[in-house]
Coordinates of C-alpha atoms and ligand atoms in Angstrom, one line a residue:
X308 CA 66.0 -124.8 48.0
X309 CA 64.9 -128.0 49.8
X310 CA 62.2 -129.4 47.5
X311 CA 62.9 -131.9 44.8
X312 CA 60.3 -130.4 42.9
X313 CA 61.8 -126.9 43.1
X314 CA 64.8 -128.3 42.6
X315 CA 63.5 -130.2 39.8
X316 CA 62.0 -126.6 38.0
X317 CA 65.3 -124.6 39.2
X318 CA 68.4 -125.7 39.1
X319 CA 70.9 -124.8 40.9
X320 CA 73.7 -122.8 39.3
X321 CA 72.1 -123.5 35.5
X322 CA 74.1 -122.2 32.6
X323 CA 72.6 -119.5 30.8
X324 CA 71.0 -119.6 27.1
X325 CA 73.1 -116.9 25.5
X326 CA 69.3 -115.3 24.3
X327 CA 68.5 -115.8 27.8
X328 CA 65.5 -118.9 27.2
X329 CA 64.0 -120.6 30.1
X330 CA 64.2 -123.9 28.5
X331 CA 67.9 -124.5 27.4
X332 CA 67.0 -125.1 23.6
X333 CA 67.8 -128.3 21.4
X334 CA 71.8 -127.9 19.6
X335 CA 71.3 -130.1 16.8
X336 CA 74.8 -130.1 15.7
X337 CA 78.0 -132.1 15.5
X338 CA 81.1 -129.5 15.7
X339 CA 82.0 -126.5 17.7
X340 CA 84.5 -123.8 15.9
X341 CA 86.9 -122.0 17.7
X342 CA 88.5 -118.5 17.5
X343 CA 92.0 -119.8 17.4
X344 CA 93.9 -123.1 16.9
X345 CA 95.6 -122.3 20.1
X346 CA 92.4 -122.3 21.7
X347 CA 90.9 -124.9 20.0
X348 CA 94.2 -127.1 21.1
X349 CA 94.2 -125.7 24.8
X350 CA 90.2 -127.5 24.8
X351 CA 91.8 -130.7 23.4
X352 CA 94.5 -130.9 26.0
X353 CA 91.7 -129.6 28.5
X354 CA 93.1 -127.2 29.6
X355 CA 89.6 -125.4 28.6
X356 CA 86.1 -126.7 29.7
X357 CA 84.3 -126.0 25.8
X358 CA 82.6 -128.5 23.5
X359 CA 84.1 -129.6 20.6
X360 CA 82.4 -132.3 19.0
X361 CA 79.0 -133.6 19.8
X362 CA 79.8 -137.3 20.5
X363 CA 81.8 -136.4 23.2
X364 CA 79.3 -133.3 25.1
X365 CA 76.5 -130.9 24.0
X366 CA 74.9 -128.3 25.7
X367 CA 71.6 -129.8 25.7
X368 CA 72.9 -133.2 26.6
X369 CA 75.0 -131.4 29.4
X370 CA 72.1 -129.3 30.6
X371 CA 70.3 -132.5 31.5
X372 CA 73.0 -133.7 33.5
X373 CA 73.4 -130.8 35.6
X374 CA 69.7 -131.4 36.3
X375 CA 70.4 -134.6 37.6
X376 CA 73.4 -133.6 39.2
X377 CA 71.6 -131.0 40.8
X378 CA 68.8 -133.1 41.7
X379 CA 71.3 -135.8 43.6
X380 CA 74.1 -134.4 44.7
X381 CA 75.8 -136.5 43.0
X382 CA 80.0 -136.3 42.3
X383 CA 78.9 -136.3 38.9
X384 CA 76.5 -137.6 35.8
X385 CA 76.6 -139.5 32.3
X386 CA 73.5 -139.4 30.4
X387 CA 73.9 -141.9 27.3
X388 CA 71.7 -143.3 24.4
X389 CA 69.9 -146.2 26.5
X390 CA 69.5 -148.0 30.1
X391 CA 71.1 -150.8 28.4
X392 CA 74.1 -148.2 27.3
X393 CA 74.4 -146.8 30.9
X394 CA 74.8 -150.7 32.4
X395 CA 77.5 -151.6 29.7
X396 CA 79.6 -148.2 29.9
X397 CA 79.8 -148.7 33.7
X398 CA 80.5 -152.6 33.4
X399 CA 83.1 -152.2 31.1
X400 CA 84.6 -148.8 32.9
X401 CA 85.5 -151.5 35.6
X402 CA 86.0 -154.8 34.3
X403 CA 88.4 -156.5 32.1
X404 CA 89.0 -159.8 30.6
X405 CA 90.1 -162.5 33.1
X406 CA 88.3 -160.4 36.0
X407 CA 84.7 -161.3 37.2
X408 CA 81.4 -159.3 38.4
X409 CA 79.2 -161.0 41.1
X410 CA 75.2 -160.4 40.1
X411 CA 72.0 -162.1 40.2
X412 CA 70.0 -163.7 37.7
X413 CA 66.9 -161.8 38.8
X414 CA 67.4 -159.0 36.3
X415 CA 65.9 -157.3 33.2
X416 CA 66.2 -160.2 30.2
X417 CA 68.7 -157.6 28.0
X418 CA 71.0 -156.9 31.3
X419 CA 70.5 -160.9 31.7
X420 CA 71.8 -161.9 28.3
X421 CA 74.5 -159.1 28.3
X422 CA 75.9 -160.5 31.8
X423 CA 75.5 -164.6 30.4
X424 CA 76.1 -164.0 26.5
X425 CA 78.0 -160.5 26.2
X426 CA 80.4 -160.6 29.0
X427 CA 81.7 -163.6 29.0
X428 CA 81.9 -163.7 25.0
X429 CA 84.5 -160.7 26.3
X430 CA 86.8 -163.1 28.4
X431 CA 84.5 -161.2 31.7
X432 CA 83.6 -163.9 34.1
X433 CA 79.8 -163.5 35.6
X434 CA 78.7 -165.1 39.1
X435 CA 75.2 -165.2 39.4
X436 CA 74.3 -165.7 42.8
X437 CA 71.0 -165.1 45.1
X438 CA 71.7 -162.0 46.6
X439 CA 69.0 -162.4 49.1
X440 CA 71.6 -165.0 50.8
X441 CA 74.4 -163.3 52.1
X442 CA 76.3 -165.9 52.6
X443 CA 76.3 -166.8 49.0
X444 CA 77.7 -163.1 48.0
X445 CA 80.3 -163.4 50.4
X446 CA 81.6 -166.5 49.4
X447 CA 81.0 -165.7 45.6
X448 CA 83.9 -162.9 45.9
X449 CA 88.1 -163.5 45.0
X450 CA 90.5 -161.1 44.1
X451 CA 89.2 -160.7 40.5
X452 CA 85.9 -159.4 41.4
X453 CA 85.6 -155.9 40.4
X454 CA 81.7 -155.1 40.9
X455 CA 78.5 -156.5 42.5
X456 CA 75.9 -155.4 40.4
X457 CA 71.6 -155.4 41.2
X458 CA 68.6 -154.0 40.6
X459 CA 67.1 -152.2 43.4
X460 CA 63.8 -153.8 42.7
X461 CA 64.2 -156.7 40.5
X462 CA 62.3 -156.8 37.1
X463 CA 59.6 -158.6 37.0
X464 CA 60.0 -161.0 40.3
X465 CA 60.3 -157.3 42.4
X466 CA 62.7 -158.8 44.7
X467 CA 64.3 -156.5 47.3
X468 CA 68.0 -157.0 48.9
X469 CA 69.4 -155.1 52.3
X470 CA 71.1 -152.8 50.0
X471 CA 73.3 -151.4 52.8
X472 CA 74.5 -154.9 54.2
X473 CA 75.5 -155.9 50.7
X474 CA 77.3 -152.4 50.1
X475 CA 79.0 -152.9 53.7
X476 CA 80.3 -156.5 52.3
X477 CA 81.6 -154.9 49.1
X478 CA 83.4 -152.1 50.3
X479 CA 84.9 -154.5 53.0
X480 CA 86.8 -156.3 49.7
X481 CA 87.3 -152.9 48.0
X482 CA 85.0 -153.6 45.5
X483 CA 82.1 -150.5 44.1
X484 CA 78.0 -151.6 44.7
X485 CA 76.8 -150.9 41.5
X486 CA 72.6 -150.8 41.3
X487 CA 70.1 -150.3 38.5
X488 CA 67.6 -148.1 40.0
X489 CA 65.0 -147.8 37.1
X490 CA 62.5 -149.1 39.2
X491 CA 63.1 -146.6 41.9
X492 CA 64.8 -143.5 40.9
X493 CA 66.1 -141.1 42.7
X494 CA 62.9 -139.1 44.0
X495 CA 62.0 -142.6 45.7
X496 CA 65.3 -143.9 46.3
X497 CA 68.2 -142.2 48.3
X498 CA 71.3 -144.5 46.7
X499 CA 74.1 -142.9 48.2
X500 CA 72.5 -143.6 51.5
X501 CA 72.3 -147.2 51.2
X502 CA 76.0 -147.2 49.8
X503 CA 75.0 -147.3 46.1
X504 CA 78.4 -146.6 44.4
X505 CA 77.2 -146.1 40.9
X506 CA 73.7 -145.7 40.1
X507 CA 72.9 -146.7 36.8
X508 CA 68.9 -146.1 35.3
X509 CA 66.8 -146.5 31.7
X510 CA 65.4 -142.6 31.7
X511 CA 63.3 -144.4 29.4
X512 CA 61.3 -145.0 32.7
X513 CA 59.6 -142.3 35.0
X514 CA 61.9 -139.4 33.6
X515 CA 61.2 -139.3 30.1
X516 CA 57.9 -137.9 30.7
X517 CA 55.8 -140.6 29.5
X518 CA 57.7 -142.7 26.8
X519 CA 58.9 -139.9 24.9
X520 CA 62.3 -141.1 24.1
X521 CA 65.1 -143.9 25.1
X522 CA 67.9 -142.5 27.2
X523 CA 70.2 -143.7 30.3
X524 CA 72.0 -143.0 33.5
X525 CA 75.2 -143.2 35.3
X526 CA 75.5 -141.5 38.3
X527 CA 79.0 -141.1 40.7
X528 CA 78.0 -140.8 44.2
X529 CA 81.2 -140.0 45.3
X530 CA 81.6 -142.6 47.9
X531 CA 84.1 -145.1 46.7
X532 CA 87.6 -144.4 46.8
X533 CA 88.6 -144.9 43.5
X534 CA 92.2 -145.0 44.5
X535 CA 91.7 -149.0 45.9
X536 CA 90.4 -150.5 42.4
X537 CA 92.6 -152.4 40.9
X538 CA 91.7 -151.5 37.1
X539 CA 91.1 -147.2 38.3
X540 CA 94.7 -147.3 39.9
X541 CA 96.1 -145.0 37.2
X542 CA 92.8 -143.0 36.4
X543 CA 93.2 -142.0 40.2
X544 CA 96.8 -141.1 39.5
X545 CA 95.3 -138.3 36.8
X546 CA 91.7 -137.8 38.1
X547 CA 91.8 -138.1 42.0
X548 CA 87.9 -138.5 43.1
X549 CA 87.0 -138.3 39.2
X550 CA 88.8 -141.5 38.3
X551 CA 85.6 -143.6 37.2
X552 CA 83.7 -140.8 35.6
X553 CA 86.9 -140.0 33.8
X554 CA 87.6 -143.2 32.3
X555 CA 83.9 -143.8 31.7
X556 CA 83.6 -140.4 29.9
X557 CA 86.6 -139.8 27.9
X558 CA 87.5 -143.2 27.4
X559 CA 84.6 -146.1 27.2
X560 CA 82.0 -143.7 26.5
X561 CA 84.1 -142.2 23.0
X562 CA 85.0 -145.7 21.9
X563 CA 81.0 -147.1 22.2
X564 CA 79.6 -143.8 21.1
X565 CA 76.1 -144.6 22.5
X566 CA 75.3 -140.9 23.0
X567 CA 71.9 -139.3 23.8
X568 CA 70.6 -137.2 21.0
X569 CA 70.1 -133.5 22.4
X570 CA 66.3 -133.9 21.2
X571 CA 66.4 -136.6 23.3
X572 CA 68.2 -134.9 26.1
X573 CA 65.5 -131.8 25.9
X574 CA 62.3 -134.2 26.5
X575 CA 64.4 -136.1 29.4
X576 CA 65.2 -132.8 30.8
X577 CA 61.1 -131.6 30.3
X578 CA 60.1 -135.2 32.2
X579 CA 62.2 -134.4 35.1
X580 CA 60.4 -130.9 35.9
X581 CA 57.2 -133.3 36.6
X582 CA 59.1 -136.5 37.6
X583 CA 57.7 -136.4 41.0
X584 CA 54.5 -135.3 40.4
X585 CA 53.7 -138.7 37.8
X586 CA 55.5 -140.6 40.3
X587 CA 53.3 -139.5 43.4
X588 CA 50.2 -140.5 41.4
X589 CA 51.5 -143.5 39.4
X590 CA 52.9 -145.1 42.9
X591 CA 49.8 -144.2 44.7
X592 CA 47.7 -145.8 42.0
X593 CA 49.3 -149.1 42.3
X594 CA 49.2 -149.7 45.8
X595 CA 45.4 -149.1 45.4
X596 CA 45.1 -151.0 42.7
X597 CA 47.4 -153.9 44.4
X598 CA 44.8 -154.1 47.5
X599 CA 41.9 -154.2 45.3
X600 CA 43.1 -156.6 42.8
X601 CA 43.4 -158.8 46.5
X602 CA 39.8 -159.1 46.4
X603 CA 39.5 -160.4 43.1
X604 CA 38.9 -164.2 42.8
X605 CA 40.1 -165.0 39.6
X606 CA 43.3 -163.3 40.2
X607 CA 46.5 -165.0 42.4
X608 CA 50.2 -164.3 43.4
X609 CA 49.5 -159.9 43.0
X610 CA 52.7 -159.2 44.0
X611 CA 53.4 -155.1 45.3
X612 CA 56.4 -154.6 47.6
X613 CA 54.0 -152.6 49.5
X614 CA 51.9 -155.0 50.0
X615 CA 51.6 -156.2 53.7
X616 CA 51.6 -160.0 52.7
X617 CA 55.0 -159.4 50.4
X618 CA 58.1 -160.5 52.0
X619 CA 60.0 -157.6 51.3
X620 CA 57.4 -154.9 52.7
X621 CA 59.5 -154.4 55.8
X622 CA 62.9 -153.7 53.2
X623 CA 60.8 -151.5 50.8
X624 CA 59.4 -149.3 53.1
X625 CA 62.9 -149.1 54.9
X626 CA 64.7 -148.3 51.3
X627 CA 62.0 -146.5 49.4
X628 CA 59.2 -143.8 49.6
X629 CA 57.4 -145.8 47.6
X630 CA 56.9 -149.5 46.1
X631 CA 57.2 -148.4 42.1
X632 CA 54.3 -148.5 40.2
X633 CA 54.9 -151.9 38.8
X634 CA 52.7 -155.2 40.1
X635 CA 52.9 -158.3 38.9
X636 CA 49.4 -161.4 38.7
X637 CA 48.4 -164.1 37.8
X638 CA 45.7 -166.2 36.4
X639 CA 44.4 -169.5 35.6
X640 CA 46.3 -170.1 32.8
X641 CA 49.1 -168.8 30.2
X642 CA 45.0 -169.0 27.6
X643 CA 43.3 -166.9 29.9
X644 CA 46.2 -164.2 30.7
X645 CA 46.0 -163.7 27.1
X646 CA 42.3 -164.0 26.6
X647 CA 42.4 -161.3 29.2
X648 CA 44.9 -159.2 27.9
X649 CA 43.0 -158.7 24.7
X650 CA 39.4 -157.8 26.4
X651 CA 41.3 -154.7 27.9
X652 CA 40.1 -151.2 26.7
X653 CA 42.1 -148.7 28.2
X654 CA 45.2 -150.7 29.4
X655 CA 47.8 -151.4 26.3
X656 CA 49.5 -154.3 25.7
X657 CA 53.5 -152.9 25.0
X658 CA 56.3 -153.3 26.9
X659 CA 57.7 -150.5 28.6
X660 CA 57.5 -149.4 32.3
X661 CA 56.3 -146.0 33.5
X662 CA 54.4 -144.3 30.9
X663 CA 52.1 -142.0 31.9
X664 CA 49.4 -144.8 30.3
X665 CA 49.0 -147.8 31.9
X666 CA 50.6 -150.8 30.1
X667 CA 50.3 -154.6 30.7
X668 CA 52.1 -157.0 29.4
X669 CA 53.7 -161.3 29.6
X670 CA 57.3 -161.3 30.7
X671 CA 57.3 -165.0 30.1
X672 CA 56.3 -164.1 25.8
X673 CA 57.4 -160.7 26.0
X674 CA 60.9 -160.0 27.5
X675 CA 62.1 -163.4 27.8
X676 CA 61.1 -164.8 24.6
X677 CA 64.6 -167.0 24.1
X678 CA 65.2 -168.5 27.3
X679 CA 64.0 -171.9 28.1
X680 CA 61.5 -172.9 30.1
X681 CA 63.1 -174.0 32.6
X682 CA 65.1 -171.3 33.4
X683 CA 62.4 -169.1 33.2
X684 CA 60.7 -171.2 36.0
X685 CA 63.6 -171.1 37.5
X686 CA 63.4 -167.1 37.5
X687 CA 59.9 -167.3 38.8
X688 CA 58.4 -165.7 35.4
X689 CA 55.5 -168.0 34.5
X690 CA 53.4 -168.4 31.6
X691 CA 50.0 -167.2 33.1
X692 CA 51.9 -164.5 35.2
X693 CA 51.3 -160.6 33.8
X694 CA 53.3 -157.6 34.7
X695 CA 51.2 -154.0 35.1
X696 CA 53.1 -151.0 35.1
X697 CA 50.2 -148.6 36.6
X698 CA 49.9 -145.1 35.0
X699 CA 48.7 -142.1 36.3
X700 CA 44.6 -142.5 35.4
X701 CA 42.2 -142.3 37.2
X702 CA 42.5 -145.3 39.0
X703 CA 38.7 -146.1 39.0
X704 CA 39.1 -146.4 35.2
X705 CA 41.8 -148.8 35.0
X706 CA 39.3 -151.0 37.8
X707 CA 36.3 -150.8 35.1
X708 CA 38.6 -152.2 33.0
X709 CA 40.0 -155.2 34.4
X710 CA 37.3 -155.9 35.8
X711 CA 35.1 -156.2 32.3
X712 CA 38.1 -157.7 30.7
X713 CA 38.0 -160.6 33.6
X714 CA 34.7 -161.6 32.2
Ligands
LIG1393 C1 64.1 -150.9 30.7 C2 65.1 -151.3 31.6 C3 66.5 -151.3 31.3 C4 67.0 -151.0 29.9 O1 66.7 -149.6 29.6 P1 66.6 -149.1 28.0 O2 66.5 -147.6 28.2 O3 65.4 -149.8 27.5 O4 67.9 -149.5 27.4 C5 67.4 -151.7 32.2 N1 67.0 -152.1 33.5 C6 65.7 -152.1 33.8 C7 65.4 -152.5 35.2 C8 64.7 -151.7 32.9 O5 63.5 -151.8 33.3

């Protein structure tokens, strides 16, 4: 089985339903009983792979893991309540107080406040840094640093690093490359070829199946040797290979409790059978829709990583199979963004990113509402600026559209 999509529909070595179902039904429950305290204490010590409690693993929750695990190869998979979840399990799986992550302040506005408010409310120091210089991520590490964390594409300014050089320079000071793929998962994006240590995604995205639910990622590629982090040293010592996704799992992950519900887990699970077939069409609608909107006069800055005149087309189409389905325009003014916004008919004005519906929205109002101006000019999100996450419509719909709302 070489096809994602077949992969996707049949997983490879999936755990029978005891009734034998095709779809590995919903466990809505909270405890497991056993047939004998001695088993039941064997599965606490783990000696015994079984589930006991439904914080900690459920089958449907599991059964959606295994399908991503499946899926990427991975070393192994956490799926939790959120994307914001997934980024502060994995943060906090490698950091302590007094030690310091190197990042970027071109990120989604809740990873941005956890990383300027959160963190360092923690005693975690945060370096922000452009991580298009690599000088400046070089110089930002010392021996306390303990992650560099990104976003493959960054939300909303879509800007693109060399993903491997910056892996390269954090494995050189033993340090994991932890990246926030949301805007490219892992049917576009090959992470552990570009030295991704830890992938972490909102499944809220492309593979909830069109907004269904709120759920995150963290996967283990398997490529950093645990055994050279300073805060892992003693996981390694118990858990060899396993050491993050050990600590992460029984340890971070009990004490925050920011589970997935297995309803949850079922509709992620459903989403990834057609992942790649929404994000064939949704990708493939926004480059379309990127070139056309060129043409359009009252429209400036579109900005698609695809797009020939973007400055990371060359990186993008080195990294990814496609440029996302997310574009980013502007207008005359922050008065006619809006006017425009509310003339459109088919296009909704909400926030998320990937439905199957096309959805527009103002970063500068919308997800950055409590940061100055000035540092939102410094992030490059302006007032008349909108961001587009293209569905899968037909695209000469979503054309009518802007194109009566413009007027
Ligand atoms: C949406 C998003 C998140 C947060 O995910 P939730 O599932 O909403 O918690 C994190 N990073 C990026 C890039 C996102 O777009």
């Amino acid at each position: 089985m070489r096809g994602f999509i077949t992969k996707a529909l049949h997983m490879t070595k999936q755990k029978r339903d005891i009734h034998g179902a095709l779809r590995m039904p919903i466990y809505e429950n909270a405890a497991y009983e056993f047939d004998s305290s001695a088993e039941f204490s064997d599965v606490s010590l783990g000696k015994i792979a079984k589930h006991v409690y439904s914080r900690s693993s459920n089958p449907t929750v599991e059964d959606f893991e295994l399908h991503v695990k499946s899926l990427t190869n991975a070393l192994g998979v956490l799926a939790l309540s959120s994307g914001m979840a997934a980024i502060a399990n994995t943060v906090l799986t490698l950091v302590k107080a007094g030690e310091n992550v190197i990042t970027t302040k071109h990120l989604f506005g809740h990873t941005l406040t956890f990383f300027q408010k959160t963190l360092p409310n923690m005693g975690i120091n945060v370096k922000f840094v452009n991580v298009l210089s690599e000088e400046e991520v070089i110089n930002a590490f010392d021996e306390n640093t303990r992650v560099l964390f990104l976003e493959t594409i960054s939300n909303p300014q879509l800007e693109i690093s060399d993903l491997k050089k910056l892996s390269d320079i954090s494995h050189s000071r033993n340090v994991p490359f932890v990246a926030d793929t949301t805007m490219t998962p892992f049917y576009i994006f090959d992470a552990r070829k570009f030295g991704v240590d830890i992938e972490v995604l909102s499944s809220t995205k492309f593979i909830s199946g069109g907004g269904t639910s709120v759920g995150g990622l963290v996967i283990d590629h398997g490529i950093f040797d645990w055994g050279k982090s300073e805060l892992l040293k003693d996981y390694y010592k118990k858990a060899g290979h396993f050491a993050f996704l050990y600590k992460a799992r029984k340890e971070i992950f009990q004490g925050l409790g920011a589970v997935l519900s297995p309803h949850n887990a079922y509709l992620q699970t459903l989403g990834l059978e057609t992942m790649a077939l929404r994000i064939d069409r949704a990708c493939q609608n926004a480059l379309e829709l990127a070139l056309w909107l060129q043409n359009k006069k009252e429209m400036t800055g579109i900005n698609y990583p695809f797009l020939e005149n973007s400055p990371f087309c060359k990186l993008a189409k080195k990294q990814f199979k496609y440029g996302g389905s997310i574009l980013t325009f502007e207008v005359e003014s922050q008065e006619a963004a809006y006017k425009f916004m509310d003339n459109l008919k088919i296009i909704r004005r909400a926030t998320n990113l990937h439905d199957n519906k096309t959805l527009i929205v103002s970063p500068y109002h919308v997800i950055y509402p409590f940061n100055s101006h000035e540092e939102k000019m410094e992030l490059n999100i302006k007032p008349n600026m909108m961001r587009l996450s293209v569905g899968i419509e037909n695209i000469e719909d979503i054309k009518e559209d802007i194109s009566q709302a413009l007027v």
